[in-house]
mmCIF file of C-alpha atoms in Angstrom:
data_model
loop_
_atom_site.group_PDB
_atom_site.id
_atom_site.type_symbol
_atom_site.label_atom_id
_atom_site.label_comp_id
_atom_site.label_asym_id
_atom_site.label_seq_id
_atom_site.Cartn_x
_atom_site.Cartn_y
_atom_site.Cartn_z
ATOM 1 C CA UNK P 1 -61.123 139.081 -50.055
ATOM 2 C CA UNK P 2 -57.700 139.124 -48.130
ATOM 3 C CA UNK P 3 -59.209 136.356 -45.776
ATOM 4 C CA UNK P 4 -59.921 134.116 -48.963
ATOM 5 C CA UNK P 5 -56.522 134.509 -50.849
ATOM 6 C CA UNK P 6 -54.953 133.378 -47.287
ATOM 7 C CA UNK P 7 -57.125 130.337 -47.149
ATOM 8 C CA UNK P 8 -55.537 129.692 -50.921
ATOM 9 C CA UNK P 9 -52.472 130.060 -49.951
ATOM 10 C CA UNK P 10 -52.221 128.167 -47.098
ATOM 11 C CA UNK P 11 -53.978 125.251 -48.913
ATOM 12 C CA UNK P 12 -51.240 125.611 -51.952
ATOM 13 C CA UNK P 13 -48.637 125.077 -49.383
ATOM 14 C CA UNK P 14 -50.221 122.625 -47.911
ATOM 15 C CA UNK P 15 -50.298 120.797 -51.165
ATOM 16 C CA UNK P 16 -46.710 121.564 -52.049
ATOM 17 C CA UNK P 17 -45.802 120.168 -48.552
ATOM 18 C CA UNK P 18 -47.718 117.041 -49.103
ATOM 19 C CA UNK P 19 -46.114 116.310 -52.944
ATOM 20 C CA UNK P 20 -42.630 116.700 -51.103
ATOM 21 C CA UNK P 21 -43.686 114.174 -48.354
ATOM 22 C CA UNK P 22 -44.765 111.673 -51.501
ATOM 23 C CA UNK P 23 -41.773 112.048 -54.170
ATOM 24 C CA UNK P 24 -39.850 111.194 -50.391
ATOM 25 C CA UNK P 25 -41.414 108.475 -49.448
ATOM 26 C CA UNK P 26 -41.332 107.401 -53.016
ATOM 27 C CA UNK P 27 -37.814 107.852 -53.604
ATOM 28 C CA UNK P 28 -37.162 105.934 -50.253
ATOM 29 C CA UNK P 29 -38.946 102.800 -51.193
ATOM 30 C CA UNK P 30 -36.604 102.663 -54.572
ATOM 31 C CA UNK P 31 -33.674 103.409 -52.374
ATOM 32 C CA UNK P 32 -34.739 100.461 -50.478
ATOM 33 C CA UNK P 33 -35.813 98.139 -52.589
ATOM 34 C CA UNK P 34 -32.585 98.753 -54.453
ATOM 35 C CA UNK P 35 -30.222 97.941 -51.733
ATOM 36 C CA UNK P 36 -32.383 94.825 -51.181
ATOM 37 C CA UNK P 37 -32.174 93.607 -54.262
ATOM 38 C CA UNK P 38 -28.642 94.013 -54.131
ATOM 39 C CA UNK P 39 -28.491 92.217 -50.741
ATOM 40 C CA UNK P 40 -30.384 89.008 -51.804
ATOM 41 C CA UNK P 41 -29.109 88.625 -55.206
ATOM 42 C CA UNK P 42 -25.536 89.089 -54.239
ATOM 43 C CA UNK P 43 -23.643 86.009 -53.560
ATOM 44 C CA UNK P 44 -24.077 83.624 -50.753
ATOM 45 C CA UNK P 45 -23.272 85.940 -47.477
ATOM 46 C CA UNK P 46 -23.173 85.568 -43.909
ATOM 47 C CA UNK P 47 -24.316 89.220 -43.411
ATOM 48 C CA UNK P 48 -21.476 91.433 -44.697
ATOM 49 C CA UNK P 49 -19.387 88.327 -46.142
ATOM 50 C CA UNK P 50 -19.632 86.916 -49.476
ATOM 51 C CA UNK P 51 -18.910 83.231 -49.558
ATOM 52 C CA UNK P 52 -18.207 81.827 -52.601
ATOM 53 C CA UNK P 53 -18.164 78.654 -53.123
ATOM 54 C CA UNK P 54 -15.860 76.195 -55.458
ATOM 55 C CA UNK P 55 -16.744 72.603 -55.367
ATOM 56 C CA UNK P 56 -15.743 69.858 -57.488
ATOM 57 C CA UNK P 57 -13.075 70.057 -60.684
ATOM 58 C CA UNK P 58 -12.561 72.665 -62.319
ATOM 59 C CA UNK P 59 -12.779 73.646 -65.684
ATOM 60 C CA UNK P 60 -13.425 76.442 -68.214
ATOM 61 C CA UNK P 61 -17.021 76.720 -68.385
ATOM 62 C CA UNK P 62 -20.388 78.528 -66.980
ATOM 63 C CA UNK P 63 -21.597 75.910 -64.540
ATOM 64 C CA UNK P 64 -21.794 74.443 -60.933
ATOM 65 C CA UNK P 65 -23.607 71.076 -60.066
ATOM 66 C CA UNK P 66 -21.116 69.938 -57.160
ATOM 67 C CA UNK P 67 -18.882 67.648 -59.336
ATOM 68 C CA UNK P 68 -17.867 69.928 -61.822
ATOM 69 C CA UNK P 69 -17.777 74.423 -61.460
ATOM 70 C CA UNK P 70 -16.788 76.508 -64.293
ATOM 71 C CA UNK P 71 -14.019 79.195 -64.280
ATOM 72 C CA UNK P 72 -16.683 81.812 -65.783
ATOM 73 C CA UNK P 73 -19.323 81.336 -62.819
ATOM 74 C CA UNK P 74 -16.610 81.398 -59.564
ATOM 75 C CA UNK P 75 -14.827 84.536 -61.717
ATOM 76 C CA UNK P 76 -18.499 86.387 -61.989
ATOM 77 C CA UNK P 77 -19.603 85.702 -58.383
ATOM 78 C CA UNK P 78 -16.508 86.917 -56.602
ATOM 79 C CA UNK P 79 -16.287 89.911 -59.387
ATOM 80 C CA UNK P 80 -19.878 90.914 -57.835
ATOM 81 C CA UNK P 81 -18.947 90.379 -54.460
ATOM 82 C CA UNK P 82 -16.117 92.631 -54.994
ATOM 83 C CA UNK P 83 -18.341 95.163 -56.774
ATOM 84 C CA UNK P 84 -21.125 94.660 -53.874
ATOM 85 C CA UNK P 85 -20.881 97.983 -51.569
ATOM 86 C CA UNK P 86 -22.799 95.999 -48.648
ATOM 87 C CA UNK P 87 -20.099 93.206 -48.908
ATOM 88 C CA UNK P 88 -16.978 94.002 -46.814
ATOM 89 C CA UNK P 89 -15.058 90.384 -47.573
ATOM 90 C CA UNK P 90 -15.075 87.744 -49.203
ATOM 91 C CA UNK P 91 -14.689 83.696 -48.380
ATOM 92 C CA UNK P 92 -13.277 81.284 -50.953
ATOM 93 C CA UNK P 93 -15.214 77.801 -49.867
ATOM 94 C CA UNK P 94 -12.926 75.469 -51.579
ATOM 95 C CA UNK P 95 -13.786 71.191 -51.728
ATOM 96 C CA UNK P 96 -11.758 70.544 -55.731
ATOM 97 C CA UNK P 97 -9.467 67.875 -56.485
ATOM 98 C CA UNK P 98 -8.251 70.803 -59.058
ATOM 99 C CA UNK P 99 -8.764 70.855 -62.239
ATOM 100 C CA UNK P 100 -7.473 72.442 -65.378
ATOM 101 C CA UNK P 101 -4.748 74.949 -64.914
ATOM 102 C CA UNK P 102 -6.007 77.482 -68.250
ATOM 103 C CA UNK P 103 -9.441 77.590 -65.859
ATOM 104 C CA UNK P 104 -7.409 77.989 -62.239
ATOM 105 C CA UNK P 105 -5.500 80.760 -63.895
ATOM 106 C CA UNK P 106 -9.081 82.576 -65.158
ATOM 107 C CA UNK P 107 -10.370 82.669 -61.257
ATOM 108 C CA UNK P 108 -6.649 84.032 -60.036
ATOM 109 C CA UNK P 109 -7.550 87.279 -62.588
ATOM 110 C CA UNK P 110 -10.787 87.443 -60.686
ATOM 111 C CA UNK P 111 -9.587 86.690 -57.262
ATOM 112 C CA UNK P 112 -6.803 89.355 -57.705
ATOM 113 C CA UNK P 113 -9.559 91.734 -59.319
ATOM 114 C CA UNK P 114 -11.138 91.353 -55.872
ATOM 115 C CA UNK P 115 -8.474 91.798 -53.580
ATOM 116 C CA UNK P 116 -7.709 95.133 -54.888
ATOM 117 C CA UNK P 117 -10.849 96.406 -53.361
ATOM 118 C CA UNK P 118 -11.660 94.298 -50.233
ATOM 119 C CA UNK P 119 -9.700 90.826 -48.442
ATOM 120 C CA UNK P 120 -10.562 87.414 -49.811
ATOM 121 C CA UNK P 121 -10.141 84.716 -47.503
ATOM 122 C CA UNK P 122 -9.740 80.708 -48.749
ATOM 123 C CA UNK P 123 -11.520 78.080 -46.663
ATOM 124 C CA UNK P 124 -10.796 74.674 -47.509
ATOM 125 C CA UNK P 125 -12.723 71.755 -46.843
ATOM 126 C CA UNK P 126 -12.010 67.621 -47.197
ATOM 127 C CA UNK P 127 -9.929 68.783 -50.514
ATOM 128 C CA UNK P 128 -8.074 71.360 -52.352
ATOM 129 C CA UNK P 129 -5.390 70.321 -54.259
ATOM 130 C CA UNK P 130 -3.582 71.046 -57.729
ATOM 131 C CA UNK P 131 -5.155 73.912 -59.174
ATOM 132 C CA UNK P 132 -8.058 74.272 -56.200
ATOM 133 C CA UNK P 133 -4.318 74.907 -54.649
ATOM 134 C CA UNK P 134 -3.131 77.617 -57.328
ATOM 135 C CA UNK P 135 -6.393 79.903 -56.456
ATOM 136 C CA UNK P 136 -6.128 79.253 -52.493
ATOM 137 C CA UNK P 137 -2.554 80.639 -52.806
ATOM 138 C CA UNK P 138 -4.173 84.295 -54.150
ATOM 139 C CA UNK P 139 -6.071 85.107 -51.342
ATOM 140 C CA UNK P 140 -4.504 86.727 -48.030
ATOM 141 C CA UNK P 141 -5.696 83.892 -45.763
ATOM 142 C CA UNK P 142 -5.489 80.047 -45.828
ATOM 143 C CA UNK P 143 -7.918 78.407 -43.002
ATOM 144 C CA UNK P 144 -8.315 74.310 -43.445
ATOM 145 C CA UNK P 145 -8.569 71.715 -40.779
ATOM 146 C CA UNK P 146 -5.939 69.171 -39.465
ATOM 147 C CA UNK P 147 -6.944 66.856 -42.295
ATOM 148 C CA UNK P 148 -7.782 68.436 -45.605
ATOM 149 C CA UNK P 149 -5.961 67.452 -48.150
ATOM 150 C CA UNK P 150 -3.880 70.188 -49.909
ATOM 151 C CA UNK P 151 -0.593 70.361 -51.826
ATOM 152 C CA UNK P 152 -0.322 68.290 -54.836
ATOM 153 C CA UNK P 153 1.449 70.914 -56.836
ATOM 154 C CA UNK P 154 2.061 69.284 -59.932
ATOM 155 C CA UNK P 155 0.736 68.761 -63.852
ATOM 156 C CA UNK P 156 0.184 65.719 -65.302
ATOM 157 C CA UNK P 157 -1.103 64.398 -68.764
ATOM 158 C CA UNK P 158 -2.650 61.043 -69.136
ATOM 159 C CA UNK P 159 -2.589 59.103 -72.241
ATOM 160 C CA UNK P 160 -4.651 55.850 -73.007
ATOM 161 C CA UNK P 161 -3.090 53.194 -75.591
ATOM 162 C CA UNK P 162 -5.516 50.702 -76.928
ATOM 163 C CA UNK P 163 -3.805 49.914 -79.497
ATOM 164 C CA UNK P 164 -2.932 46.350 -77.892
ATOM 165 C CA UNK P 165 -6.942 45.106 -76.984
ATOM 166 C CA UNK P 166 -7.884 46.819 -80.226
ATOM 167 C CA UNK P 167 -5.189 43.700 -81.978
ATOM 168 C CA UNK P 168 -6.409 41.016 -80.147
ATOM 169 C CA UNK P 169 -10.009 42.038 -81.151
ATOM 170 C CA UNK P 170 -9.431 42.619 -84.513
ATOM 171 C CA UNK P 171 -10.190 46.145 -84.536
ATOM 172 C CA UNK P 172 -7.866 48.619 -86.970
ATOM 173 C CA UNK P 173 -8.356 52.201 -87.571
ATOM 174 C CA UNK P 174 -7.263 54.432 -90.487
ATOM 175 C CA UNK P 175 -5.684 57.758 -89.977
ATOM 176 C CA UNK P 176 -5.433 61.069 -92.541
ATOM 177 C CA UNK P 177 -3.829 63.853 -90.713
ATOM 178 C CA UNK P 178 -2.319 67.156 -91.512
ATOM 179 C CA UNK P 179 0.753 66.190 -88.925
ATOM 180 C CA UNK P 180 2.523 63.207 -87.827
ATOM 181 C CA UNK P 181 1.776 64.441 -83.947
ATOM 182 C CA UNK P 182 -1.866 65.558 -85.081
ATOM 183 C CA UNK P 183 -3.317 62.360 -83.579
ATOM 184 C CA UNK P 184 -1.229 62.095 -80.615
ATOM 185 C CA UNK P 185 -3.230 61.883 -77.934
ATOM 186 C CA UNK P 186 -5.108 58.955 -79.208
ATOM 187 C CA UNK P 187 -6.330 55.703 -77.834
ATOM 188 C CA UNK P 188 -5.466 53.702 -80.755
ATOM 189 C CA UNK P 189 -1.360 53.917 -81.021
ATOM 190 C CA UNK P 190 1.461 54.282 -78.223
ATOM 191 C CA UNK P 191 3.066 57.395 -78.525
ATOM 192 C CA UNK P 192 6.444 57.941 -80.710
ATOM 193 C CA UNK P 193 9.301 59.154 -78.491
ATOM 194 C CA UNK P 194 9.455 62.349 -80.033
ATOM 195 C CA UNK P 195 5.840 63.099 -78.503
ATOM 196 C CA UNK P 196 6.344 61.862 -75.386
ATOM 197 C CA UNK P 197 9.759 64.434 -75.194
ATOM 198 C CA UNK P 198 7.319 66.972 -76.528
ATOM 199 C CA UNK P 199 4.746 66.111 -73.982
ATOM 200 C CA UNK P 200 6.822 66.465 -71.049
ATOM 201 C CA UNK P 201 7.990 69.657 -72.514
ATOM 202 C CA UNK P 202 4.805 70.768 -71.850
ATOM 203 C CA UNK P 203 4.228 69.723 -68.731
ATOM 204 C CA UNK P 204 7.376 70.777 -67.530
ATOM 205 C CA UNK P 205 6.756 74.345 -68.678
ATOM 206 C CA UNK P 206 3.055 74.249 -66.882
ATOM 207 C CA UNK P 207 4.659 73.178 -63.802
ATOM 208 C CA UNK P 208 7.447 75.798 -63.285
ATOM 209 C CA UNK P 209 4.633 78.579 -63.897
ATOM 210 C CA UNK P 210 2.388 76.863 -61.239
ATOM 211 C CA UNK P 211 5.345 76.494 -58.737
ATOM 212 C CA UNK P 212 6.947 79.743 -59.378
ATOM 213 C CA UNK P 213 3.621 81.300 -58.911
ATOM 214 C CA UNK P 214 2.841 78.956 -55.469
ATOM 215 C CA UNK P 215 6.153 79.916 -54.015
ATOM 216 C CA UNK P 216 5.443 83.753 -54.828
ATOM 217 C CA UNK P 217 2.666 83.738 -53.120
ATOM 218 C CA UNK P 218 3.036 81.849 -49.835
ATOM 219 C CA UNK P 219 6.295 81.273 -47.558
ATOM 220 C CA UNK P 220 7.150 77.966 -48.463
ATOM 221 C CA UNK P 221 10.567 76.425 -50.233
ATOM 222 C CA UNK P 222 10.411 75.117 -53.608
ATOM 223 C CA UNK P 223 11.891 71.574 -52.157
ATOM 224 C CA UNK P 224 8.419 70.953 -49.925
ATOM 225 C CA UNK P 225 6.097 70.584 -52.567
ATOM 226 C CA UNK P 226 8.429 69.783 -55.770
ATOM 227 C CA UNK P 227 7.990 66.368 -55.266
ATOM 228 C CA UNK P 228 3.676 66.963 -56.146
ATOM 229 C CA UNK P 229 3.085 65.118 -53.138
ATOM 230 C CA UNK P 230 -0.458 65.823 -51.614
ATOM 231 C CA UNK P 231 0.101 67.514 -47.574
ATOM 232 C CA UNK P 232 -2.550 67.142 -44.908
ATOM 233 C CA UNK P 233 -3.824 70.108 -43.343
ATOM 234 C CA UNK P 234 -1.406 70.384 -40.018
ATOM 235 C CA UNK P 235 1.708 70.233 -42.242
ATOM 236 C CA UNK P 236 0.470 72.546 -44.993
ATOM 237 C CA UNK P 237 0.470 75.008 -42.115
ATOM 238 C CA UNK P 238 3.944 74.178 -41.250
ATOM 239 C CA UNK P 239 5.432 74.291 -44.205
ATOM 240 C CA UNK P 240 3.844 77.225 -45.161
ATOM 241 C CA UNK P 241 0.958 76.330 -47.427
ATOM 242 C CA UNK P 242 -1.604 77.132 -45.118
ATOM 243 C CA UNK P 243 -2.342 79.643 -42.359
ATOM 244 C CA UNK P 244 -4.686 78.851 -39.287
ATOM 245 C CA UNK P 245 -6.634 75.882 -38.071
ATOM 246 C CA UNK P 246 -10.311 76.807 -38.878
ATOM 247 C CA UNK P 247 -13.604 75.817 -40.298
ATOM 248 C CA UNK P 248 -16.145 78.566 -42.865
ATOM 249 C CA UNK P 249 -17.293 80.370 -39.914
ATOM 250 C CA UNK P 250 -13.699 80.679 -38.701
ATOM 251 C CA UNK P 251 -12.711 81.919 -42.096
ATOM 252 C CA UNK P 252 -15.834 84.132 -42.615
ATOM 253 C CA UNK P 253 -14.545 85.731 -38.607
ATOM 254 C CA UNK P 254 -10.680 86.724 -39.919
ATOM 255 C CA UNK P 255 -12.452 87.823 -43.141
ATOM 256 C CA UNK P 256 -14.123 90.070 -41.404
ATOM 257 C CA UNK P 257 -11.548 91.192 -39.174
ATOM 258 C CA UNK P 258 -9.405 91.941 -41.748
ATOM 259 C CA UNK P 259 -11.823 94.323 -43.581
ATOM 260 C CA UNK P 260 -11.968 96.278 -40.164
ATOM 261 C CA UNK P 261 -8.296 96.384 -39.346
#
C-alpha cells in the first residue's frame, strides 16, 4: 500500500512539474512574439534607431506618398518611436521644400514629446527648407551634406489676380459676401490696399514666431537668415544652422552615441 501511494505521488509531481514547464514555455512564446511584434511594426529602424522619415511638403493631414506627408502621420510615428522600449533614438530623414507652418508646428509638439524621453537626431537630404527647417531646429543634432539646401526662413502668401485675362475674355463674376475682405484671396479681383496691409500683417506676425523660435533653438544671429535666403549645407554649419557633415548612417551613428553617453 505505502509502495503504491509513492508511485502516486511521484507521478502527481511529475505532472505538476510538467504543467509548470508548459504555462513557461507558453508564457515565453507571448513574451516573444510580443516584443516582435513591437520590433517589426515599429517605425523604420536600423536596429535600435527609429528613422523617420519626412519627404515632400508638408501639410496638416494623415498621409505620405513622397510629394506630399501629413503632420498627423510624422507626429504618430516618432510618438511610437519614442514610446518603443527597444528604440534607443531616433533619426529625422528630412527631403521638404517646407510646407505649412500650422502643420510644422504640430510635428515640433511631437518631436519635443520625443526628446523628453530619448535624442532625436535630423538628417537632411537634397532639401530642407522653410518649415522642413522649423522641425530640424527641435532636434539635438543637425547632420546634412556640403550641398543641401537649408535656410529659407521666411513666410510668404501668394495671391493670383485674373481679373485682367478674365476682361479681355469676357468673363465677369458676381460676388455676395458677408465681408468686404471675405473674398480676398480670390483670382478674380486685385487686392484693395487695406488687405494687402492686413496680409502682411499676417505674415509678419508668422515670421517673427518662426525666427524667434529658429534663433532659440540653434546658435545663429537673427541677421544670417532674416533676409529668407536659402544656405547650402557648408554655410548652414557655419553660421550655425547646422551641425556636422554627414549622411543617414552618419546621423543614425551620433544618434546612437548620444543615447549611450
Amino acid at each position: 500500500m505505502a509502495g503504491l501511494l509513492e508511485r502516486i505521488e511521484r507521478a502527481q509531481r511529475r505532472r505538476r512539474l510538467e504543467r509548470k514547464l508548459l504555462y513557461g514555455c507558453v508564457a515565453g512564446l507571448i513574451l516573444i512574439a510580443a516584443l516582435a511584434a513591437v520590433y517589426f511594426f515599429a517605425p523604420e529602424t536600423m536596429e535600435d534607431v527609429a528613422v523617420v522619415r519626412v519627404e515632400g511638403e508638408i501639410l496638416t493631414g494623415d498621409f505620405s506618398n513622397g510629394a506630399y506627408v501629413g503632420s498627423e502621420y510624422v507626429g504618430r510615428t516618432i510618438r511610437e518611436a519614442a514610446e518603443n522600449p527597444l528604440i534607443t533614438a531616433i533619426v529625422l530623414r528630412i527631403d521638404s521644400p517646407g510646407g505649412s507652418p500650422a502643420a510644422a508646428q504640430e510635428i515640433v509638439r511631437d518631436l519635443e514629446y520625443a526628446r523628453e524621453r530619448k535624442p532625436v537626431v535630423a538628417s537632411m537630404g537634397d532639401l530642407a527648407a522653410s518649415a522642413a527647417y522649423l522641425i530640424a531646429a527641435h532636434t539635438d543634432r543637425i547632420y546634412l551634406s556640403p550641398d543641401t539646401m537649408t535656410g529659407s526662413i521666411g513666410v510668404i502668401w501668394l495671391f493670383t489676380d485674373e481679373s485682367r485675362w478674365m476682361k479681355n475674355e469676357g468673363k465677369e463674376v458676381e460676388v455676395v459676401k458677408s465681408g468686404e475682405q471675405k473674398d480676398m484671396t480670390s483670382p478674380y479681383r486685385p487686392l484693395t490696399d487695406a488687405e494687402r496691409a492686413y496680409a502682411q500683417e499676417i505674415v509678419d506676425a508668422s515670421f517673427e514666431d518662426f525666427i524667434n523660435d529658429v534663433i532659440a533653438q540653434r546658435p545663429v544671429e537673427r541677421s544670417e537668415i532674416a533676409n529668407a535666403r536659402l544656405i547650402r549645407g557648408e554655410e548652414a554649419i557655419a553660421i550655425g544652422l547646422a551641425d556636422e557633415v554627414g549622411n543617414l548612417f552618419d546621423a543614425i551613428r551620433g544618434a546612437r552615441a548620444l543615447a549611450s553617453s
